[in-house]
Coordinates of C-alpha atoms and ligand atoms in Angstrom, one line a residue:
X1 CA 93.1 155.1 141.3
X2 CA 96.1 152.8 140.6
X3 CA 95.1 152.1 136.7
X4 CA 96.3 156.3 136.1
X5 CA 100.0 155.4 136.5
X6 CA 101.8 153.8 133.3
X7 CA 104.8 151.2 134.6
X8 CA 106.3 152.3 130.8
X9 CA 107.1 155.7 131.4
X10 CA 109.1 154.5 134.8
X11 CA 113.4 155.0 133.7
X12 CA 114.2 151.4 135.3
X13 CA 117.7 152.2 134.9
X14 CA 117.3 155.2 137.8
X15 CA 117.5 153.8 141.4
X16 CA 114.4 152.8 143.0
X17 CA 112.3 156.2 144.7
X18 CA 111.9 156.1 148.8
X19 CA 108.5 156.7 148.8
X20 CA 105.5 154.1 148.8
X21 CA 103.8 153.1 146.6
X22 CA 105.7 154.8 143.9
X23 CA 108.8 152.4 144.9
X24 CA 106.5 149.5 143.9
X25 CA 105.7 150.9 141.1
X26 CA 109.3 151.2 140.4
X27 CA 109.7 147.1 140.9
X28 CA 107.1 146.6 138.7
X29 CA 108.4 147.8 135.8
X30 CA 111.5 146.3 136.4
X31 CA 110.0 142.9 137.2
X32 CA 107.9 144.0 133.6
X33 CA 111.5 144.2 131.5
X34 CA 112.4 140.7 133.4
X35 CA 109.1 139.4 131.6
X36 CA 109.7 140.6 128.4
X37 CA 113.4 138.9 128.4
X38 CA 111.6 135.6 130.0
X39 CA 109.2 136.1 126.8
X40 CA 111.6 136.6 123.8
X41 CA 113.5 133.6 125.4
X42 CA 110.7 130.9 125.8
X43 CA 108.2 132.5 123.3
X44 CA 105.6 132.2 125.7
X45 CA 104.9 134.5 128.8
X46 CA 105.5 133.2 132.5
X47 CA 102.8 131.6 134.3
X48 CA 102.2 132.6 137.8
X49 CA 99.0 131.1 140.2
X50 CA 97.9 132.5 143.6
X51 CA 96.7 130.2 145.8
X52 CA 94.3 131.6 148.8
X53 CA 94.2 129.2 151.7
X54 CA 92.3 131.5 154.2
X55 CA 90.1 134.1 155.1
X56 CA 88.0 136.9 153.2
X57 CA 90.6 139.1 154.2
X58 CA 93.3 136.9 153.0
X59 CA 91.3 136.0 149.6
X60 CA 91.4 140.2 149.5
X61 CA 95.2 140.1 150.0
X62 CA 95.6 137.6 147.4
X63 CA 93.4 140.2 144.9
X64 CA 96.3 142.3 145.5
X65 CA 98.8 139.8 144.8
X66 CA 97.5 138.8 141.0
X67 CA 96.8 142.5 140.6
X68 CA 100.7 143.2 140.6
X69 CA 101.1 139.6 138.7
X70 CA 99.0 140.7 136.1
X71 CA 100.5 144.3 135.7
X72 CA 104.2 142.6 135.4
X73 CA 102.8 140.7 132.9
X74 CA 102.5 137.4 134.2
X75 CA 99.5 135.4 132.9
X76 CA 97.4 133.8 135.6
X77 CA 96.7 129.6 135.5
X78 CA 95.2 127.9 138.2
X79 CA 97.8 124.8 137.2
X80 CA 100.5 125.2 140.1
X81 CA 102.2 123.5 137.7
X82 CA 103.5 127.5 137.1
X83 CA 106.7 129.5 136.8
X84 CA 105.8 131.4 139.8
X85 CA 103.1 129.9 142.4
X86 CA 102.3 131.8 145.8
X87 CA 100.2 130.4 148.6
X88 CA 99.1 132.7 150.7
X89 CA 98.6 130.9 154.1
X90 CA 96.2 130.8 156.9
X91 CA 97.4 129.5 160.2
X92 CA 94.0 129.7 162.6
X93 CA 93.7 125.8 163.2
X94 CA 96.3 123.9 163.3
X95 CA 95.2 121.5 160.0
X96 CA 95.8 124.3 157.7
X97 CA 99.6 124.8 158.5
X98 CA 99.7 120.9 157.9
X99 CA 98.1 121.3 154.3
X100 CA 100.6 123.7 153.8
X101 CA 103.7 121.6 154.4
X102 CA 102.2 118.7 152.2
X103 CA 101.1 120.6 149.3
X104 CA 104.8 122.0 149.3
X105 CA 105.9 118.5 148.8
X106 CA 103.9 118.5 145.5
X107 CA 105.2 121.9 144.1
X108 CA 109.2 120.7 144.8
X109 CA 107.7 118.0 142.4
X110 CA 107.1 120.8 139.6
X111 CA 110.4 122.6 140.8
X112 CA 112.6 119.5 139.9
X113 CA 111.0 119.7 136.2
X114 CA 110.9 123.1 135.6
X115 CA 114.2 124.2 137.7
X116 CA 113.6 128.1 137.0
X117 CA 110.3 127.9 139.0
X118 CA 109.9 130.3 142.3
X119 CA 108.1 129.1 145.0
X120 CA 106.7 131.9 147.4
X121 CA 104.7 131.9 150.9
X122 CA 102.7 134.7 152.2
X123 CA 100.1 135.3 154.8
X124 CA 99.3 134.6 158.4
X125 CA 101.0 131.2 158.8
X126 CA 104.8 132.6 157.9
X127 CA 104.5 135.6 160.8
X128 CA 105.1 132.2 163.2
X129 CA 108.7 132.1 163.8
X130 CA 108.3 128.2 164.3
X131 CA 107.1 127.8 161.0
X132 CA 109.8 130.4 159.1
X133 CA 112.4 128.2 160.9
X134 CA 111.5 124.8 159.8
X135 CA 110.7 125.9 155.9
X136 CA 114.4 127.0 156.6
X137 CA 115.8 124.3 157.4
X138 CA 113.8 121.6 155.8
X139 CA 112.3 123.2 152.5
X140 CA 115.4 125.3 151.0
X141 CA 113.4 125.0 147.9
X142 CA 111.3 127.8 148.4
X143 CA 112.2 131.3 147.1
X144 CA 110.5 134.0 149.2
X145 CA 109.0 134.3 152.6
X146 CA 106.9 137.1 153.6
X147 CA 104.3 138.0 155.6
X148 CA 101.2 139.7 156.0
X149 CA 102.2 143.2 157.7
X150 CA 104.7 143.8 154.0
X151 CA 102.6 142.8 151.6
X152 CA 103.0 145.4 150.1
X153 CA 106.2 145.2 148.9
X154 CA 105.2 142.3 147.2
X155 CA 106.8 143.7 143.5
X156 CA 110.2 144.6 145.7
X157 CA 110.3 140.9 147.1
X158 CA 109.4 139.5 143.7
X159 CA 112.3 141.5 142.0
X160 CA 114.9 140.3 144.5
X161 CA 113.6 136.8 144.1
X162 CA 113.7 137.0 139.8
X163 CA 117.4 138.6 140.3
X164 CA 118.6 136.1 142.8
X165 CA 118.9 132.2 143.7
X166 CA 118.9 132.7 147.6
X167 CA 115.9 132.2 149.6
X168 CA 114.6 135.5 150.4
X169 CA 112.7 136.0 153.7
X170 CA 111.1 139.4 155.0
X171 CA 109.0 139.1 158.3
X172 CA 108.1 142.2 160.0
X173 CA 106.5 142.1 163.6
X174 CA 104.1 144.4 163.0
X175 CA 103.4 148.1 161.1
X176 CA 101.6 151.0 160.9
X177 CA 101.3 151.4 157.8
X178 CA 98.8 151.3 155.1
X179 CA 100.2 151.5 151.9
X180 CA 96.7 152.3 149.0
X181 CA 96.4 152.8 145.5
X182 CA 98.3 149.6 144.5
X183 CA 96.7 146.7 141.7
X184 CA 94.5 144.6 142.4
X185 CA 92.6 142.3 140.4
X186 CA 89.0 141.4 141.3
X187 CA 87.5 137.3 141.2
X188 CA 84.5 138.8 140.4
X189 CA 83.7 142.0 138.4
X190 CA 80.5 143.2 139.9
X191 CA 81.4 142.6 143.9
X192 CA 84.5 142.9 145.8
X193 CA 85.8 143.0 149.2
X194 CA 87.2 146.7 150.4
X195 CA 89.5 146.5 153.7
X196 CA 88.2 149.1 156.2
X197 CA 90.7 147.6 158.8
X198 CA 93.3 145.5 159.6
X199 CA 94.7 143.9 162.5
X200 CA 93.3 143.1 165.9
X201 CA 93.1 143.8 169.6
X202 CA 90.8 141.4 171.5
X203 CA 93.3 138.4 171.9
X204 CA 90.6 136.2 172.6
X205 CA 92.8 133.2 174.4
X206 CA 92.5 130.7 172.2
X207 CA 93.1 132.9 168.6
X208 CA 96.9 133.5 167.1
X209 CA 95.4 136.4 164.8
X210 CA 96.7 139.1 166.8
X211 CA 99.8 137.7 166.7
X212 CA 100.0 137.3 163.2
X213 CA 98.0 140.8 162.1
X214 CA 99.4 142.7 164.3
X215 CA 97.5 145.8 166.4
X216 CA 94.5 147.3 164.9
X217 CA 94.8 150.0 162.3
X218 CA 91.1 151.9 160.2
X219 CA 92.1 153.3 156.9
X220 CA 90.9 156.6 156.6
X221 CA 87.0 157.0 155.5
X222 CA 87.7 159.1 152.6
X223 CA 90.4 156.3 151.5
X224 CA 87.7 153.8 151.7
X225 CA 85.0 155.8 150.3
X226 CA 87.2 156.5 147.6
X227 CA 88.3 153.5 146.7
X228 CA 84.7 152.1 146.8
X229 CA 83.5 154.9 144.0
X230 CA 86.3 153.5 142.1
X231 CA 84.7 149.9 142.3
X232 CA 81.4 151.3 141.2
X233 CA 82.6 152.8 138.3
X234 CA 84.3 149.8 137.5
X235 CA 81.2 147.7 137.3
X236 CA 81.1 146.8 141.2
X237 CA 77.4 146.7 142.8
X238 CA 78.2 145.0 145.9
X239 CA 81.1 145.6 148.4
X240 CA 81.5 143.2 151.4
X241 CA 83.4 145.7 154.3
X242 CA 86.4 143.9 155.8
X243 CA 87.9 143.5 159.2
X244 CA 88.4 141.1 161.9
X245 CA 86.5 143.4 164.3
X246 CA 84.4 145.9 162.1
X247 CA 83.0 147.3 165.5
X248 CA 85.7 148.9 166.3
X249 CA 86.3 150.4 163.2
X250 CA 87.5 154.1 163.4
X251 CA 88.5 154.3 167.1
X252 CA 92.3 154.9 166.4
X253 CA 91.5 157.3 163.5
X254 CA 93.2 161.0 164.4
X255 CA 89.5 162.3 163.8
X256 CA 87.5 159.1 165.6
X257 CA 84.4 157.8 163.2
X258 CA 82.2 154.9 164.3
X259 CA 81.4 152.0 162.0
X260 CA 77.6 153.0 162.1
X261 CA 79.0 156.4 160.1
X262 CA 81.1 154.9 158.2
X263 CA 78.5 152.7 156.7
X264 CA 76.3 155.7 156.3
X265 CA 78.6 157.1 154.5
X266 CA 79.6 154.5 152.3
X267 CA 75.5 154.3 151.7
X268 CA 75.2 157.5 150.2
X269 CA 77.5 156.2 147.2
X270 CA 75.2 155.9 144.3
X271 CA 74.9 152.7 142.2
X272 CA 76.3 150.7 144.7
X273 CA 73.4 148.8 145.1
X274 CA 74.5 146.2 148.6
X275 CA 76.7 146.7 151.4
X276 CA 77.8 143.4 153.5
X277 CA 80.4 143.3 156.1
X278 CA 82.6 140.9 158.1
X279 CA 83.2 140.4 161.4
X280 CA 81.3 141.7 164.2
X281 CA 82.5 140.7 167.6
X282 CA 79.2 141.0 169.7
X283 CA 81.1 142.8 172.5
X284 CA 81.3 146.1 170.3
X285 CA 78.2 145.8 168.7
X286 CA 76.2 149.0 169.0
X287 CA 73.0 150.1 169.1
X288 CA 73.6 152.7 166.2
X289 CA 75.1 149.9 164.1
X290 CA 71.4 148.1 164.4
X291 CA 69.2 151.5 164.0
X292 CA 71.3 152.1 160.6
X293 CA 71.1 148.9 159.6
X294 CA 67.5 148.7 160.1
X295 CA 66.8 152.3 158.1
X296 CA 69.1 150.9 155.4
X297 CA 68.6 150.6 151.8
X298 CA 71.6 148.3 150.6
X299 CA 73.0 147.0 154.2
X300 CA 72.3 143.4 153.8
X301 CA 69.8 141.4 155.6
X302 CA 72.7 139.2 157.3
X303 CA 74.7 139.9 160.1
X304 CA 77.8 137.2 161.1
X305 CA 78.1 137.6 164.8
X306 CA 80.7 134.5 166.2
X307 CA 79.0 133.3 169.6
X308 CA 82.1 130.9 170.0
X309 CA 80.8 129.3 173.2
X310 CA 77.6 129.3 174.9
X311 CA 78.8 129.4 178.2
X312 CA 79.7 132.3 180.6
X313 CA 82.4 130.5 182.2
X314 CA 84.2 129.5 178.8
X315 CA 83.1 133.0 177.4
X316 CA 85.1 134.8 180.5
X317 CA 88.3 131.9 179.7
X318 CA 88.2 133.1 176.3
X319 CA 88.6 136.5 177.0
X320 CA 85.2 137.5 175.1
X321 CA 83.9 140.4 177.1
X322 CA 80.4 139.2 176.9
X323 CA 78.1 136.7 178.7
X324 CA 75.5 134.1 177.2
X325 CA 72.7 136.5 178.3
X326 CA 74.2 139.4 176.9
X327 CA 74.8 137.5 173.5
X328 CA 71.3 136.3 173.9
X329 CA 69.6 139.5 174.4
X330 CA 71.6 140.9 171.6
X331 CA 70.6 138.8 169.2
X332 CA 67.0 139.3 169.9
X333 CA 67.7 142.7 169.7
X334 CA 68.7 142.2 166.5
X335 CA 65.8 140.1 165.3
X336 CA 63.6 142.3 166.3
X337 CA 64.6 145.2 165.2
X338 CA 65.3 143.7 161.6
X339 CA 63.2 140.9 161.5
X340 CA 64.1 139.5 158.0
X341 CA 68.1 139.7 159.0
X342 CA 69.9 135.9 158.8
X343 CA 71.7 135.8 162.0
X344 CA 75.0 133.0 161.3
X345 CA 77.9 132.3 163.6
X346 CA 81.4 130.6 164.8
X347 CA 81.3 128.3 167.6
X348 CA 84.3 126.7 168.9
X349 CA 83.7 123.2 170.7
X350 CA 86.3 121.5 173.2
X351 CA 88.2 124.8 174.4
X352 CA 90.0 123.3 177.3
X353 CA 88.2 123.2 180.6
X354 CA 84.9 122.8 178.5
X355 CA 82.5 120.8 180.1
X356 CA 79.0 119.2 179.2
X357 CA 77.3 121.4 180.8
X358 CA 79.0 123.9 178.9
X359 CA 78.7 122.7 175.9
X360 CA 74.9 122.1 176.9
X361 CA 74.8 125.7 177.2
X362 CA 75.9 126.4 173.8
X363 CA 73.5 124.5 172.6
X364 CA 70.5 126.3 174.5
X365 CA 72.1 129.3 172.8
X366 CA 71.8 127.6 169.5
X367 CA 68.3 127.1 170.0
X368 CA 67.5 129.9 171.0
X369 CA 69.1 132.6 168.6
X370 CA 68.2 130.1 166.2
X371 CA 71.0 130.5 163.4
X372 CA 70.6 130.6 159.6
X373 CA 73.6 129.0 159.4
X374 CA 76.9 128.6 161.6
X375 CA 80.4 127.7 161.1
X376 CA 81.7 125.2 163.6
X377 CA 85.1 124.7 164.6
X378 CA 86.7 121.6 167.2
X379 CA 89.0 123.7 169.3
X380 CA 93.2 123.5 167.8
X381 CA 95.9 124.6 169.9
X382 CA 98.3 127.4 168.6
X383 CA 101.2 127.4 170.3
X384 CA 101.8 131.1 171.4
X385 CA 98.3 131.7 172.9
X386 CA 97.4 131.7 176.3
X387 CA 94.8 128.5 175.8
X388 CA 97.6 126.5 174.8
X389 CA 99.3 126.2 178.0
X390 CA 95.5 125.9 179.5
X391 CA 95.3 122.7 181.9
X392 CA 92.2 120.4 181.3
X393 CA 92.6 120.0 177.6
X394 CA 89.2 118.2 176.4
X395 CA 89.8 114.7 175.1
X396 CA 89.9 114.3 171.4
X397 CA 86.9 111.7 171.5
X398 CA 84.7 113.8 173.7
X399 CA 85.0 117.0 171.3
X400 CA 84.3 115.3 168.2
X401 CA 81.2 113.4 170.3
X402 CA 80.1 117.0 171.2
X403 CA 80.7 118.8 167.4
X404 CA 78.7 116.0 166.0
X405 CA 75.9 116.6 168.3
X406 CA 76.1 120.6 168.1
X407 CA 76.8 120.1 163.7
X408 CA 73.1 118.2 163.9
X409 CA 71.3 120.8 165.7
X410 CA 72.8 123.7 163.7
X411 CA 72.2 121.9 160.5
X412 CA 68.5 121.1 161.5
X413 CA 67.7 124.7 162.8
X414 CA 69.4 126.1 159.3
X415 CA 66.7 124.1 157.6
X416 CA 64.1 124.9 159.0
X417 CA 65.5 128.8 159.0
X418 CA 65.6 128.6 155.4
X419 CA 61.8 127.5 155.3
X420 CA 60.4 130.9 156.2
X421 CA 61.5 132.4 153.2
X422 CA 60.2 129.9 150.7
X423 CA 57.7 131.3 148.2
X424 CA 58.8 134.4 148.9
X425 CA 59.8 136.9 146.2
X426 CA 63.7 138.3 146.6
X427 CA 66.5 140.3 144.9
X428 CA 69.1 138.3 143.8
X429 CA 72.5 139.2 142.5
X430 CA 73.3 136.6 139.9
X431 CA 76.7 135.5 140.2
X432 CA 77.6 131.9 137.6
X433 CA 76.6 129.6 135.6
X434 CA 75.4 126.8 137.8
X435 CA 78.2 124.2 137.7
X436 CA 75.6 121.4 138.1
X437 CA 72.5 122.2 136.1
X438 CA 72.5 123.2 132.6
X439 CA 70.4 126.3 131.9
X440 CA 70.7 127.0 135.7
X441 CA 72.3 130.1 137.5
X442 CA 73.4 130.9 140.5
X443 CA 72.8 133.8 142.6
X444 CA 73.0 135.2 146.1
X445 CA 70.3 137.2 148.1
X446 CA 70.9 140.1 150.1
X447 CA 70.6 137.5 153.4
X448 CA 73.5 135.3 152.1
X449 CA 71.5 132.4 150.8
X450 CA 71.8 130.8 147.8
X451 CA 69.6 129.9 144.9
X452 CA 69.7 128.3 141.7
X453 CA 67.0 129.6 138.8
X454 CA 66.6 129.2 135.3
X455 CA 68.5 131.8 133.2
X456 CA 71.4 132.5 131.1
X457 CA 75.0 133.8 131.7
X458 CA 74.1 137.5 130.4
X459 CA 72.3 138.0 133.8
X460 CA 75.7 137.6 135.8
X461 CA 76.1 140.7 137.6
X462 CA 72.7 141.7 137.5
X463 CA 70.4 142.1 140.7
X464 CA 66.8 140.1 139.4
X465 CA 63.7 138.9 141.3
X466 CA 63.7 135.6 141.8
X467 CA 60.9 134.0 143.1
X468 CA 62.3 131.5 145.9
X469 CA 60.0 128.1 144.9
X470 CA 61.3 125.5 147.1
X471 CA 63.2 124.9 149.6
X472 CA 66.3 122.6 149.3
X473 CA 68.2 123.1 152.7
X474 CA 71.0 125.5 152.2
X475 CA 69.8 126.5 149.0
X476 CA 66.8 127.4 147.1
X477 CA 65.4 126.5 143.6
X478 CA 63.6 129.6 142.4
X479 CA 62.7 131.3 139.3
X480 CA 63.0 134.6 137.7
X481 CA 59.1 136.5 138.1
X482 CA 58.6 140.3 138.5
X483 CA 56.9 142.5 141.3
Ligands
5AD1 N1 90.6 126.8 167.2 C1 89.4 126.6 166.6 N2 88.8 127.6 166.0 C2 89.3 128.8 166.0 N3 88.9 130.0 165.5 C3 89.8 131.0 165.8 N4 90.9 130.4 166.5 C4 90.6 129.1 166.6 C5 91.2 128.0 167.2 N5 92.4 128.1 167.9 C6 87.6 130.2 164.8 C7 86.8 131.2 165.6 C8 86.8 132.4 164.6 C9 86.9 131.7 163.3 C10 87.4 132.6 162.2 O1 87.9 130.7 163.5 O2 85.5 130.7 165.7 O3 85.6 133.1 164.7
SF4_2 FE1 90.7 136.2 166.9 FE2 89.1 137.3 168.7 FE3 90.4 138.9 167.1 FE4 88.4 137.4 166.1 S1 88.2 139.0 167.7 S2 90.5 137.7 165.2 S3 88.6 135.5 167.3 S4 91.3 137.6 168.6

């Protein structure tokens, strides 16, 4: 693991090594001596704050990101009010590229205070030519550029920024690497997030993450089985797998492995206690995924399986590869072979050319599969995939007509989802101090639900029965009982 290697033994002075990761390694340590100057200077050390805007994957990413801050020596705020602030970007819909641009108006705020502040921008949203071209032109106030295929060069790029006062920008089209064994530091102690891929394939029309992650490349399962042992023995009892297609995990590998054996695999690791994973495109979906889930100890009770439309005819636009029957059947499949799983979902409404009886469709769908909860998206255009240049473009008032009507039915199935498990008795891994309710914590079951009980914050990290007493909606109120 990385936390053998000591950045004070590295001869700065030397030129940097060739080789990853020990080059980064090498930037850290000089970025470290640029601390201690900034230190004996100000009498204080920098301030640096990471700001995720996206995804699991990209919350992982940003792990990464404070994990070299940290070792440089930076100390963390959450102020962006900071001598080094990052954002690392999302760019699936449209709205969060706009929150970008305005929250950068804020931070040139700061910069005009504190003139020896670096601005940086990472992640999905800055592998869009487009985007790289107007912070050009428009926002010369920001220091670095990157994106997400050379983030691991993150301590390189810092180092050329702290030595420097020119915009620095480093976009790669794509890679096939994966760099490992470089810091990271966890949000939470006892669960954490382990990439088992990265990239995608399935260019489903109306997504820009293939474009942005680049082609589909597994880690190897002993990198990943390794790296999860090093979790454990760092106080980790949960891992959440990560990938945008987890199905297809293993298929590019030199020695092929399916995802089912991989998580059989990572089962075997004792005192990992839960295994969760994210995302499953239904497509690829096998039926050794649902037998090993079913047999498992720790797989969690919860599987996230994005239906995106309920219609065969937008399915076959979007470039889905599956059908509303074969979605249906699936997920009854599913239910019946692990009756107690919480089935939750993406669903995309106004994807041009959708019509109401499409969108009638998705609801049957809804109905049927019955979701514990679903995410719900109004369709945005990203320039660059084939929906874009789609004809029949759904009115703006019709769509948010139709995600009002599909956001009621969802909510209203959740609810009465959640009911079945009331009274029950369930293992829950306690994860804060309830912000709300003194004297309350806050803990997660294995299916993803949520529920608030009476305890104290020396049970965070701990797995307890809770007994699930009532029934709030999305959450429960429960309290601790024993078996
Ligand atoms: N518009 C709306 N939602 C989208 N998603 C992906 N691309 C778009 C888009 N262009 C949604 C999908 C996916 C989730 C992560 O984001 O539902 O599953
Ligand atoms: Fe986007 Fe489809 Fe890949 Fe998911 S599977 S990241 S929706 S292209």
């Amino acid at each position: 693991m990385y936390n053998e290697i000591d950045l004070d033994k590295i001869d700065v002075n030397a030129g940097p090594p060739t080789e990853e990761p020990d080059r980064q390694y090498y930037f850290m340590a000089k970025c470290r001596e640029w601390v201690r100057t900034f230190e004996r200077k100000n009498k204080r050390l920098p301030k640096s704050c990471v700001v995720n805007m996206g995804c699991q994957m990209n919350a992982r990413d940003s792990e990464k990101l404070r994990g070299v801050l940290r070792e440089i020596g930076y100390e963390e705020t959450e102020s962006e009010d900071a001598d080094f602030v990052i954002y690392n970007t999302c760019t699936v819909r449209e709205n969060a590229n706009l929150k970008v641009y305005g929250r950068l108006g804020v931070l040139h705020g700061y910069k005009k205070k504190n003139p020896n502040m670096k601005i940086a921008l990472c992640g999905c949203m800055m592998q869009e030519p487009s985007v790289v071209e107007k912070l050009q032109k428009s926002y010369r106030f920001v220091d670095l550029i990157f994106g997400t295929h050379n983030i691991y060069k993150f301590a390189e790029l810092l180092w050329t920024v702290l030595s420097s006062d020119r915009m620095t920008i480093d976009i790669w089209n794509d890679t096939d690497r994966i760099v490992e064994e470089l810091p990271i530091e966890r949000k939470y102690p006892f669960k954490s997030g382990v990439n088992i891929m990265f990239g995608c394939n399935n260019f489903c029309s109306y997504c820009i993450v293939p474009y942005v992650r680049g082609r589909e490349r597994s880690r190897e399962a002993k990198d990943i089985i390794k790296e999860i042992k090093g979790l454990v023995k760092d106080g980790v009892s949960e891992i959440m797998l990560l990938g945008q297609n987890v199905n297809s995990y293993g298929k590019n590998l030199q020695e092929p492995m399916t995802f089912a054996r991989l998580l059989q695999e990572v089962e075997k690791i004792e005192g990992l206690e839960r295994i969760r994973f994210m995302t499953s495109h239904p497509k690829d979906l096998s039926e050794e995924l649902i037998q090993v889930m079913a047999e498992s100890k720790k797989i969690c009770r919860h599987l996230h399986l994005p239906l995106q439309s309920g219609s065969s005819k937008v399915l076959n636009v979007m470039n889905r590869k599956y059908t509303k029957e074969q979605y249906v059947e699936l997920a009854e499949k599913i239910r019946k072979a692990i009756p107690d799983i919480a089935l939750t979902t993406d669903i995309i409404v106004g994807f041009p050319g959708e019509t109401e009886e499409d969108f009638q469709e998705t609801l049957d769908v809804v109905r049927r599969v019955r979701y514990d909860s679903a995410f719900t998206f109004i369709y945005s255009k990203r320039t660059g995939t084939p929906a874009a240049s789609m004809k029949d473009q759904v009115p703006e008032d019709v769509v948010k007509d139709r995600f009002d009507r599909l956001l009621k039915e969802v909510q209203d199935i959740s609810k009465e989802m959640a009911e079945r498990f009331t009274g029950t008795k369930q293992l829950v891994l306690v994860e804060e101090l309830n912000r709300q309710m003194k004297g309350y914590m806050t803990g997660r079951l294995g299916n993803n639900h949520i529920v608030h009980f009476p305890g104290d914050a020396s049970m965070i990290g701990q797995i307890l029965l809770v007994r699930l007493d009532e029934c709030r909606g999305f959450y429960y109120m429960g309290s601790l009982t024993e078996i």
